[in-house]
């Protein structure tokens, strides 16, 4: 009995296993501490990863910088995914400071307010192209830049999707098309980069009140419908997304690629 107790004491005093110890990751898409990317960053840092952050513009720089500093980030840079110059500059700083990269988290989406508010049939050509460029193509362009830095047999790309990619969700409209394209990009990239040892996955998160979500009309109704119907009868949190991302970014998911992993309290399996 005494021997068992001392063994248990020894086990409890061991440091908890850190799943991303020694890994370096780039997080694109933190706007504030409610961002899904922030949930992922906090969880990755807690598990030992060193993180680089980007911000879209000056207004967001003021929010992102203190958050990134609170996780000891050595790299905090501007990055509008539509600007090849900014994306190139970002990857050259990472190459210079780190020389390699283990993972990239792409948590970026945008569509014009009027294209989300109007009938889908009225979507403008400009709005359509911009939404697809920012929300889907940017994942491909980041993958291309990251590839030379990703460590062989271990590189990892992760993006964020939503159920509107596969079903019509009220008021999601153009973003549903963009997410469908993004999920197809996940599969294409996974097939293309798998032989290089790079895994590519998406998390399809349930609705969470964030800055981006504020662009969807009647979002509060969407949340209450979700909470009432999801098998777990609850909303999801950015911590839920962070935990699932930790699994996908770590070696625990070494056999998983091209996957769209739902973190939605089971909502996607329901028919109502
Ligand atoms: P958020 O507003 O916190 O994050 C969106 C991010 O996209 C912001 O940081 C913004 O700066 C960035 N962004 C927009 N245009 C950009 C550009 N041109 N270049 C670089 N960055 C740009 O909101 P969020 O909900 O955390 O969104 C993150 C991702 O999660 C998005 O892809 C979103 O579609 C997805 N998602 C959100 C929900 C939800 O309910 N909130 C559910 C499922 C998936």
CSV table of N, CA and C in Angstrom, one decimal, residues 63-197:
chain,number,residue,atom,x,y,z
A,63,UNK,N,-4.6,45.3,-30.5
A,63,UNK,CA,-5.2,44.2,-29.7
A,63,UNK,C,-4.4,43.0,-29.7
A,64,UNK,N,-3.8,42.7,-30.9
A,64,UNK,CA,-3.0,41.5,-31.0
A,64,UNK,C,-1.7,41.5,-30.3
A,65,UNK,N,-1.0,42.7,-30.3
A,65,UNK,CA,0.3,42.7,-29.7
A,65,UNK,C,0.4,42.3,-28.3
A,66,UNK,N,-0.5,42.9,-27.4
A,66,UNK,CA,-0.4,42.5,-26.0
A,66,UNK,C,-0.8,41.0,-25.8
A,67,UNK,N,-1.7,40.5,-26.6
A,67,UNK,CA,-2.1,39.1,-26.5
A,67,UNK,C,-0.9,38.2,-26.9
A,68,UNK,N,-0.2,38.5,-28.0
A,68,UNK,CA,0.9,37.8,-28.5
A,68,UNK,C,2.0,37.8,-27.5
A,69,UNK,N,2.2,39.0,-26.9
A,69,UNK,CA,3.3,39.2,-25.9
A,69,UNK,C,3.0,38.3,-24.7
A,70,UNK,N,1.7,38.2,-24.3
A,70,UNK,CA,1.4,37.4,-23.1
A,70,UNK,C,1.7,36.0,-23.3
A,71,UNK,N,1.9,35.5,-24.6
A,71,UNK,CA,2.4,34.2,-24.9
A,71,UNK,C,3.8,34.1,-25.3
A,72,UNK,N,4.6,35.2,-25.0
A,72,UNK,CA,6.0,35.3,-25.2
A,72,UNK,C,6.4,35.2,-26.7
A,73,UNK,N,5.5,35.7,-27.6
A,73,UNK,CA,5.8,35.5,-29.0
A,73,UNK,C,6.9,36.4,-29.4
A,74,UNK,N,7.9,35.8,-30.2
A,74,UNK,CA,9.1,36.6,-30.6
A,74,UNK,C,8.8,37.2,-32.0
A,75,UNK,N,7.7,36.9,-32.6
A,75,UNK,CA,7.4,37.4,-34.0
A,75,UNK,C,5.9,37.9,-34.1
A,76,UNK,N,5.7,39.2,-34.3
A,76,UNK,CA,4.4,39.8,-34.4
A,76,UNK,C,4.4,40.7,-35.6
A,77,UNK,N,3.8,40.3,-36.7
A,77,UNK,CA,4.0,41.1,-37.9
A,77,UNK,C,2.6,41.3,-38.6
A,78,UNK,N,2.6,42.4,-39.5
A,78,UNK,CA,1.3,42.7,-40.2
A,78,UNK,C,1.2,41.6,-41.3
A,79,UNK,N,0.0,41.2,-41.6
A,79,UNK,CA,-0.3,40.3,-42.7
A,79,UNK,C,-1.7,40.4,-43.2
A,80,UNK,N,-1.9,41.1,-44.3
A,80,UNK,CA,-3.1,41.0,-45.1
A,80,UNK,C,-2.9,39.9,-46.1
A,81,UNK,N,-3.7,38.9,-46.1
A,81,UNK,CA,-3.4,37.7,-47.0
A,81,UNK,C,-3.6,38.1,-48.4
A,82,UNK,N,-4.2,39.3,-48.7
A,82,UNK,CA,-4.3,39.7,-50.1
A,82,UNK,C,-3.0,40.4,-50.6
A,83,UNK,N,-2.1,40.6,-49.7
A,83,UNK,CA,-0.8,41.3,-50.1
A,83,UNK,C,0.3,40.3,-50.2
A,84,UNK,N,0.7,40.0,-51.4
A,84,UNK,CA,1.9,39.1,-51.6
A,84,UNK,C,3.1,39.6,-50.9
A,85,UNK,N,3.3,41.0,-50.9
A,85,UNK,CA,4.5,41.5,-50.3
A,85,UNK,C,4.5,41.2,-48.8
A,86,UNK,N,3.3,41.5,-48.1
A,86,UNK,CA,3.3,41.2,-46.7
A,86,UNK,C,3.5,39.7,-46.4
A,87,UNK,N,2.8,38.9,-47.2
A,87,UNK,CA,3.0,37.4,-46.9
A,87,UNK,C,4.4,37.0,-47.1
A,88,UNK,N,5.0,37.5,-48.2
A,88,UNK,CA,6.5,37.1,-48.4
A,88,UNK,C,7.3,37.7,-47.3
A,89,UNK,N,7.1,38.9,-46.8
A,89,UNK,CA,7.9,39.5,-45.8
A,89,UNK,C,7.7,38.7,-44.5
A,90,UNK,N,6.5,38.2,-44.2
A,90,UNK,CA,6.3,37.4,-43.0
A,90,UNK,C,7.1,36.1,-43.0
A,91,UNK,N,7.1,35.4,-44.2
A,91,UNK,CA,7.8,34.2,-44.2
A,91,UNK,C,9.3,34.4,-44.3
A,92,UNK,N,9.8,35.6,-44.8
A,92,UNK,CA,11.2,35.7,-44.7
A,92,UNK,C,11.7,36.0,-43.3
A,93,UNK,N,10.9,36.7,-42.5
A,93,UNK,CA,11.2,36.9,-41.1
A,93,UNK,C,11.3,35.6,-40.4
A,94,UNK,N,10.3,34.7,-40.7
A,94,UNK,CA,10.2,33.4,-40.0
A,94,UNK,C,11.5,32.6,-40.4
A,95,UNK,N,11.8,32.6,-41.7
A,95,UNK,CA,13.0,31.9,-42.2
A,95,UNK,C,14.2,32.4,-41.5
A,96,UNK,N,14.3,33.7,-41.3
A,96,UNK,CA,15.5,34.3,-40.7
A,96,UNK,C,15.6,34.0,-39.2
A,97,UNK,N,14.5,34.1,-38.5
A,97,UNK,CA,14.5,33.9,-37.1
A,97,UNK,C,14.5,32.5,-36.6
A,98,UNK,N,13.7,31.7,-37.3
A,98,UNK,CA,13.5,30.3,-36.9
A,98,UNK,C,14.1,29.3,-37.8
A,99,UNK,N,14.2,29.6,-39.1
A,99,UNK,CA,14.8,28.7,-40.1
A,99,UNK,C,13.9,27.5,-40.5
A,100,UNK,N,12.8,27.3,-39.7
A,100,UNK,CA,11.9,26.2,-40.0
A,100,UNK,C,10.5,26.5,-39.3
A,101,UNK,N,9.6,25.7,-39.6
A,101,UNK,CA,8.2,25.9,-39.1
A,101,UNK,C,7.6,24.5,-38.9
A,102,UNK,N,6.8,24.3,-37.8
A,102,UNK,CA,6.1,23.0,-37.7
A,102,UNK,C,4.7,23.1,-38.1
A,103,UNK,N,4.0,24.3,-37.8
A,103,UNK,CA,2.6,24.3,-38.2
A,103,UNK,C,2.2,25.8,-38.5
A,104,UNK,N,1.1,25.8,-39.3
A,104,UNK,CA,0.4,27.1,-39.6
A,104,UNK,C,-1.1,27.0,-39.3
A,105,UNK,N,-1.6,27.9,-38.6
A,105,UNK,CA,-3.0,27.9,-38.3
A,105,UNK,C,-3.6,29.1,-39.1
A,106,UNK,N,-4.5,28.8,-40.0
A,106,UNK,CA,-5.2,29.8,-40.9
A,106,UNK,C,-6.6,30.0,-40.4
A,107,UNK,N,-6.9,31.1,-39.8
A,107,UNK,CA,-8.2,31.3,-39.2
A,107,UNK,C,-8.8,32.6,-39.7
A,108,UNK,N,-9.0,32.7,-41.0
A,108,UNK,CA,-9.2,33.9,-41.7
A,108,UNK,C,-10.4,33.8,-42.6
A,109,UNK,N,-11.3,34.8,-42.5
A,109,UNK,CA,-12.5,34.7,-43.5
A,109,UNK,C,-13.0,36.2,-43.6
A,110,UNK,N,-13.6,36.5,-44.8
A,110,UNK,CA,-14.2,37.8,-45.0
A,110,UNK,C,-15.1,37.7,-46.1
A,111,UNK,N,-16.3,38.4,-46.0
A,111,UNK,CA,-17.2,38.7,-47.1
A,111,UNK,C,-17.8,40.0,-46.8
A,112,UNK,N,-18.1,40.8,-47.9
A,112,UNK,CA,-18.7,42.1,-47.8
A,112,UNK,C,-20.1,41.9,-47.1
A,113,UNK,N,-20.4,42.9,-46.2
A,113,UNK,CA,-21.7,42.9,-45.5
A,113,UNK,C,-22.8,42.8,-46.4
A,114,UNK,N,-22.8,43.5,-47.5
A,114,UNK,CA,-24.0,43.5,-48.4
A,114,UNK,C,-24.2,42.2,-49.1
A,115,UNK,N,-23.1,41.5,-49.3
A,115,UNK,CA,-23.2,40.2,-50.0
A,115,UNK,C,-23.8,39.1,-49.0
A,116,UNK,N,-23.6,39.4,-47.7
A,116,UNK,CA,-24.2,38.5,-46.7
A,116,UNK,C,-25.6,38.8,-46.4
A,117,UNK,N,-25.9,40.1,-46.6
A,117,UNK,CA,-27.3,40.6,-46.3
A,117,UNK,C,-28.3,40.4,-47.4
A,118,UNK,N,-27.8,40.6,-48.7
A,118,UNK,CA,-28.7,40.5,-49.8
A,118,UNK,C,-29.1,39.0,-50.2
A,119,UNK,N,-30.0,38.9,-51.1
A,119,UNK,CA,-30.3,37.5,-51.6
A,119,UNK,C,-29.0,37.0,-52.2
A,120,UNK,N,-28.8,35.7,-52.2
A,120,UNK,CA,-27.6,35.1,-52.7
A,120,UNK,C,-27.4,35.3,-54.2
A,121,UNK,N,-28.6,35.4,-54.9
A,121,UNK,CA,-28.5,35.5,-56.3
A,121,UNK,C,-28.0,36.9,-56.7
A,122,UNK,N,-28.0,37.9,-55.8
A,122,UNK,CA,-27.5,39.2,-56.0
A,122,UNK,C,-26.0,39.4,-55.7
A,123,UNK,N,-25.4,38.3,-55.3
A,123,UNK,CA,-23.9,38.4,-54.9
A,123,UNK,C,-23.2,39.1,-56.1
A,124,UNK,N,-22.3,40.1,-55.7
A,124,UNK,CA,-21.6,40.8,-56.7
A,124,UNK,C,-20.3,40.0,-57.1
A,125,UNK,N,-19.9,40.2,-58.4
A,125,UNK,CA,-18.7,39.5,-58.9
A,125,UNK,C,-17.5,39.9,-58.0
A,126,UNK,N,-17.4,41.2,-57.7
A,126,UNK,CA,-16.2,41.6,-56.9
A,126,UNK,C,-16.3,41.0,-55.5
A,127,UNK,N,-17.5,41.0,-54.9
A,127,UNK,CA,-17.6,40.4,-53.5
A,127,UNK,C,-17.3,39.0,-53.5
A,128,UNK,N,-17.8,38.3,-54.6
A,128,UNK,CA,-17.6,36.8,-54.7
A,128,UNK,C,-16.1,36.5,-54.7
A,129,UNK,N,-15.4,37.3,-55.6
A,129,UNK,CA,-14.0,37.0,-55.8
A,129,UNK,C,-13.2,37.3,-54.5
A,130,UNK,N,-13.6,38.4,-53.9
A,130,UNK,CA,-12.8,38.8,-52.7
A,130,UNK,C,-13.0,37.8,-51.5
A,131,UNK,N,-14.3,37.4,-51.4
A,131,UNK,CA,-14.6,36.4,-50.3
A,131,UNK,C,-13.8,35.1,-50.5
A,132,UNK,N,-13.8,34.7,-51.8
A,132,UNK,CA,-13.1,33.4,-52.1
A,132,UNK,C,-11.6,33.6,-52.0
A,133,UNK,N,-11.1,34.8,-52.3
A,133,UNK,CA,-9.6,35.0,-52.2
A,133,UNK,C,-9.2,35.0,-50.8
A,134,UNK,N,-9.9,35.8,-49.9
A,134,UNK,CA,-9.5,35.9,-48.5
A,134,UNK,C,-9.8,34.6,-47.7
A,135,UNK,N,-10.9,34.0,-48.0
A,135,UNK,CA,-11.4,32.9,-47.1
A,135,UNK,C,-10.9,31.5,-47.6
A,136,UNK,N,-10.5,31.4,-48.9
A,136,UNK,CA,-10.1,30.1,-49.4
A,136,UNK,C,-8.7,30.1,-50.0
A,137,UNK,N,-8.6,31.0,-51.0
A,137,UNK,CA,-7.3,31.0,-51.8
A,137,UNK,C,-6.1,31.2,-50.8
A,138,UNK,N,-6.3,32.1,-49.9
A,138,UNK,CA,-5.2,32.5,-49.0
A,138,UNK,C,-4.6,31.2,-48.3
A,139,UNK,N,-5.4,30.2,-48.1
A,139,UNK,CA,-4.9,29.0,-47.4
A,139,UNK,C,-3.9,28.3,-48.3
A,140,UNK,N,-4.2,28.4,-49.6
A,140,UNK,CA,-3.3,27.8,-50.6
A,140,UNK,C,-2.0,28.6,-50.7
A,141,UNK,N,-2.2,29.9,-50.8
A,141,UNK,CA,-1.0,30.8,-50.9
A,141,UNK,C,-0.1,30.7,-49.7
A,142,UNK,N,-0.7,30.5,-48.5
A,142,UNK,CA,0.1,30.4,-47.3
A,142,UNK,C,0.8,29.0,-47.3
A,143,UNK,N,0.1,28.0,-47.8
A,143,UNK,CA,0.7,26.7,-47.8
A,143,UNK,C,2.0,26.7,-48.7
A,144,UNK,N,1.9,27.4,-49.8
A,144,UNK,CA,3.0,27.4,-50.8
A,144,UNK,C,4.2,28.1,-50.1
A,145,UNK,N,4.0,29.2,-49.4
A,145,UNK,CA,5.1,29.9,-48.8
A,145,UNK,C,5.6,29.1,-47.6
A,146,UNK,N,4.8,28.4,-46.9
A,146,UNK,CA,5.2,27.6,-45.7
A,146,UNK,C,6.0,26.4,-46.1
A,147,UNK,N,5.7,25.8,-47.2
A,147,UNK,CA,6.2,24.5,-47.6
A,147,UNK,C,7.8,24.4,-47.5
A,148,UNK,N,8.5,25.4,-48.0
A,148,UNK,CA,10.0,25.2,-47.8
A,148,UNK,C,10.5,25.2,-46.4
A,149,UNK,N,9.6,25.7,-45.5
A,149,UNK,CA,10.0,25.9,-44.1
A,149,UNK,C,9.5,24.7,-43.2
A,150,UNK,N,8.5,24.0,-43.7
A,150,UNK,CA,7.9,23.0,-42.9
A,150,UNK,C,8.8,21.8,-42.8
A,151,UNK,N,8.9,21.3,-41.5
A,151,UNK,CA,9.9,20.2,-41.3
A,151,UNK,C,9.4,18.9,-42.1
A,152,UNK,N,10.3,18.2,-42.7
A,152,UNK,CA,9.8,17.0,-43.4
A,152,UNK,C,9.3,16.0,-42.4
A,153,UNK,N,8.3,15.3,-42.8
A,153,UNK,CA,7.6,14.3,-41.9
A,153,UNK,C,7.1,14.9,-40.6
A,154,UNK,N,6.4,16.0,-40.7
A,154,UNK,CA,5.9,16.6,-39.5
A,154,UNK,C,5.2,17.9,-39.7
A,155,UNK,N,5.3,18.5,-40.9
A,155,UNK,CA,4.6,19.8,-41.1
A,155,UNK,C,3.1,19.7,-41.1
A,156,UNK,N,2.5,20.7,-40.7
A,156,UNK,CA,1.1,20.7,-40.4
A,156,UNK,C,0.3,22.0,-40.7
A,157,UNK,N,-0.8,21.9,-41.5
A,157,UNK,CA,-1.5,23.1,-41.8
A,157,UNK,C,-3.0,22.9,-41.3
A,158,UNK,N,-3.5,23.9,-40.7
A,158,UNK,CA,-4.9,23.8,-40.1
A,158,UNK,C,-5.7,25.0,-40.4
A,159,UNK,N,-6.9,24.8,-40.9
A,159,UNK,CA,-7.8,25.9,-41.1
A,159,UNK,C,-9.1,25.8,-40.4
A,160,UNK,N,-10.0,26.8,-40.5
A,160,UNK,CA,-11.2,26.8,-39.8
A,160,UNK,C,-12.4,26.9,-40.7
A,161,UNK,N,-13.3,25.9,-40.6
A,161,UNK,CA,-14.5,25.9,-41.5
A,161,UNK,C,-15.8,26.0,-40.7
A,162,UNK,N,-16.9,25.9,-41.4
A,162,UNK,CA,-18.2,25.9,-40.7
A,162,UNK,C,-19.2,25.1,-41.5
A,163,UNK,N,-20.2,24.6,-40.8
A,163,UNK,CA,-21.2,23.7,-41.4
A,163,UNK,C,-21.9,24.3,-42.7
A,164,UNK,N,-21.9,25.6,-42.8
A,164,UNK,CA,-22.4,26.2,-44.0
A,164,UNK,C,-21.7,25.8,-45.3
A,165,UNK,N,-20.6,25.2,-45.1
A,165,UNK,CA,-19.9,24.6,-46.3
A,165,UNK,C,-20.7,23.5,-47.0
A,166,UNK,N,-21.4,22.8,-46.2
A,166,UNK,CA,-22.1,21.6,-46.7
A,166,UNK,C,-23.6,21.6,-46.7
A,167,UNK,N,-24.2,22.6,-45.9
A,167,UNK,CA,-25.6,22.7,-45.8
A,167,UNK,C,-26.0,24.2,-45.9
A,168,UNK,N,-27.2,24.5,-46.3
A,168,UNK,CA,-27.6,25.9,-46.3
A,168,UNK,C,-28.0,26.4,-44.9
A,169,UNK,N,-27.2,27.3,-44.4
A,169,UNK,CA,-27.5,27.9,-43.1
A,169,UNK,C,-28.0,29.3,-43.3
A,170,UNK,N,-29.1,29.6,-42.6
A,170,UNK,CA,-29.7,31.0,-42.8
A,170,UNK,C,-28.7,32.1,-42.7
A,171,UNK,N,-28.7,33.0,-43.7
A,171,UNK,CA,-27.8,34.2,-43.7
A,171,UNK,C,-26.3,33.9,-43.9
A,172,UNK,N,-25.9,32.7,-44.2
A,172,UNK,CA,-24.5,32.4,-44.3
A,172,UNK,C,-24.0,32.7,-45.8
A,173,UNK,N,-25.0,32.4,-46.7
A,173,UNK,CA,-24.9,32.7,-48.1
A,173,UNK,C,-23.5,32.6,-48.7
A,174,UNK,N,-22.9,33.7,-49.2
A,174,UNK,CA,-21.6,33.6,-49.9
A,174,UNK,C,-20.5,32.9,-49.0
A,175,UNK,N,-20.6,33.1,-47.7
A,175,UNK,CA,-19.5,32.4,-46.9
A,175,UNK,C,-19.6,30.9,-47.0
A,176,UNK,N,-20.8,30.4,-47.2
A,176,UNK,CA,-21.0,28.9,-47.4
A,176,UNK,C,-20.2,28.5,-48.6
A,177,UNK,N,-20.3,29.3,-49.7
A,177,UNK,CA,-19.6,28.9,-50.9
A,177,UNK,C,-18.1,29.0,-50.7
A,178,UNK,N,-17.7,30.0,-49.9
A,178,UNK,CA,-16.2,30.2,-49.6
A,178,UNK,C,-15.7,29.0,-48.8
A,179,UNK,N,-16.5,28.6,-47.8
A,179,UNK,CA,-16.1,27.5,-46.9
A,179,UNK,C,-16.1,26.1,-47.7
A,180,UNK,N,-17.1,26.0,-48.7
A,180,UNK,CA,-17.0,24.8,-49.5
A,180,UNK,C,-15.7,24.7,-50.3
A,181,UNK,N,-15.3,25.9,-50.8
A,181,UNK,CA,-14.1,26.0,-51.6
A,181,UNK,C,-12.9,25.7,-50.6
A,182,UNK,N,-13.0,26.2,-49.4
A,182,UNK,CA,-11.9,26.0,-48.4
A,182,UNK,C,-11.7,24.5,-48.1
A,183,UNK,N,-12.9,23.8,-47.9
A,183,UNK,CA,-12.8,22.4,-47.5
A,183,UNK,C,-12.3,21.6,-48.7
A,184,UNK,N,-12.6,22.0,-50.0
A,184,UNK,CA,-12.0,21.3,-51.1
A,184,UNK,C,-10.5,21.6,-51.2
A,185,UNK,N,-10.1,22.8,-50.8
A,185,UNK,CA,-8.7,23.1,-50.8
A,185,UNK,C,-7.9,22.2,-49.8
A,186,UNK,N,-8.6,22.0,-48.6
A,186,UNK,CA,-8.0,21.1,-47.6
A,186,UNK,C,-7.7,19.7,-48.2
A,187,UNK,N,-8.7,19.2,-49.0
A,187,UNK,CA,-8.5,17.9,-49.6
A,187,UNK,C,-7.4,17.9,-50.6
A,188,UNK,N,-7.4,18.9,-51.5
A,188,UNK,CA,-6.4,19.0,-52.6
A,188,UNK,C,-5.0,19.2,-52.0
A,189,UNK,N,-4.9,20.0,-51.0
A,189,UNK,CA,-3.6,20.3,-50.4
A,189,UNK,C,-3.1,19.0,-49.7
A,190,UNK,N,-4.0,18.3,-49.0
A,190,UNK,CA,-3.6,17.1,-48.3
A,190,UNK,C,-3.1,16.1,-49.3
A,191,UNK,N,-3.7,15.9,-50.4
A,191,UNK,CA,-3.3,15.0,-51.4
A,191,UNK,C,-2.0,15.4,-52.0
A,192,UNK,N,-1.8,16.7,-52.3
A,192,UNK,CA,-0.7,17.3,-52.9
A,192,UNK,C,0.6,17.2,-52.0
A,193,UNK,N,0.4,17.6,-50.7
A,193,UNK,CA,1.5,17.7,-49.8
A,193,UNK,C,1.8,16.5,-48.9
A,194,UNK,N,0.9,15.5,-49.0
A,194,UNK,CA,1.1,14.3,-48.2
A,194,UNK,C,2.4,13.7,-48.4
A,195,UNK,N,2.8,13.5,-49.7
A,195,UNK,CA,4.1,12.9,-50.0
A,195,UNK,C,5.3,13.7,-49.4
A,196,UNK,N,5.1,15.0,-49.1
A,196,UNK,CA,6.1,15.8,-48.5
A,196,UNK,C,6.1,15.6,-46.9
A,197,UNK,N,5.1,14.8,-46.5
A,197,UNK,CA,5.0,14.6,-45.0
A,197,UNK,C,4.2,15.7,-44.3
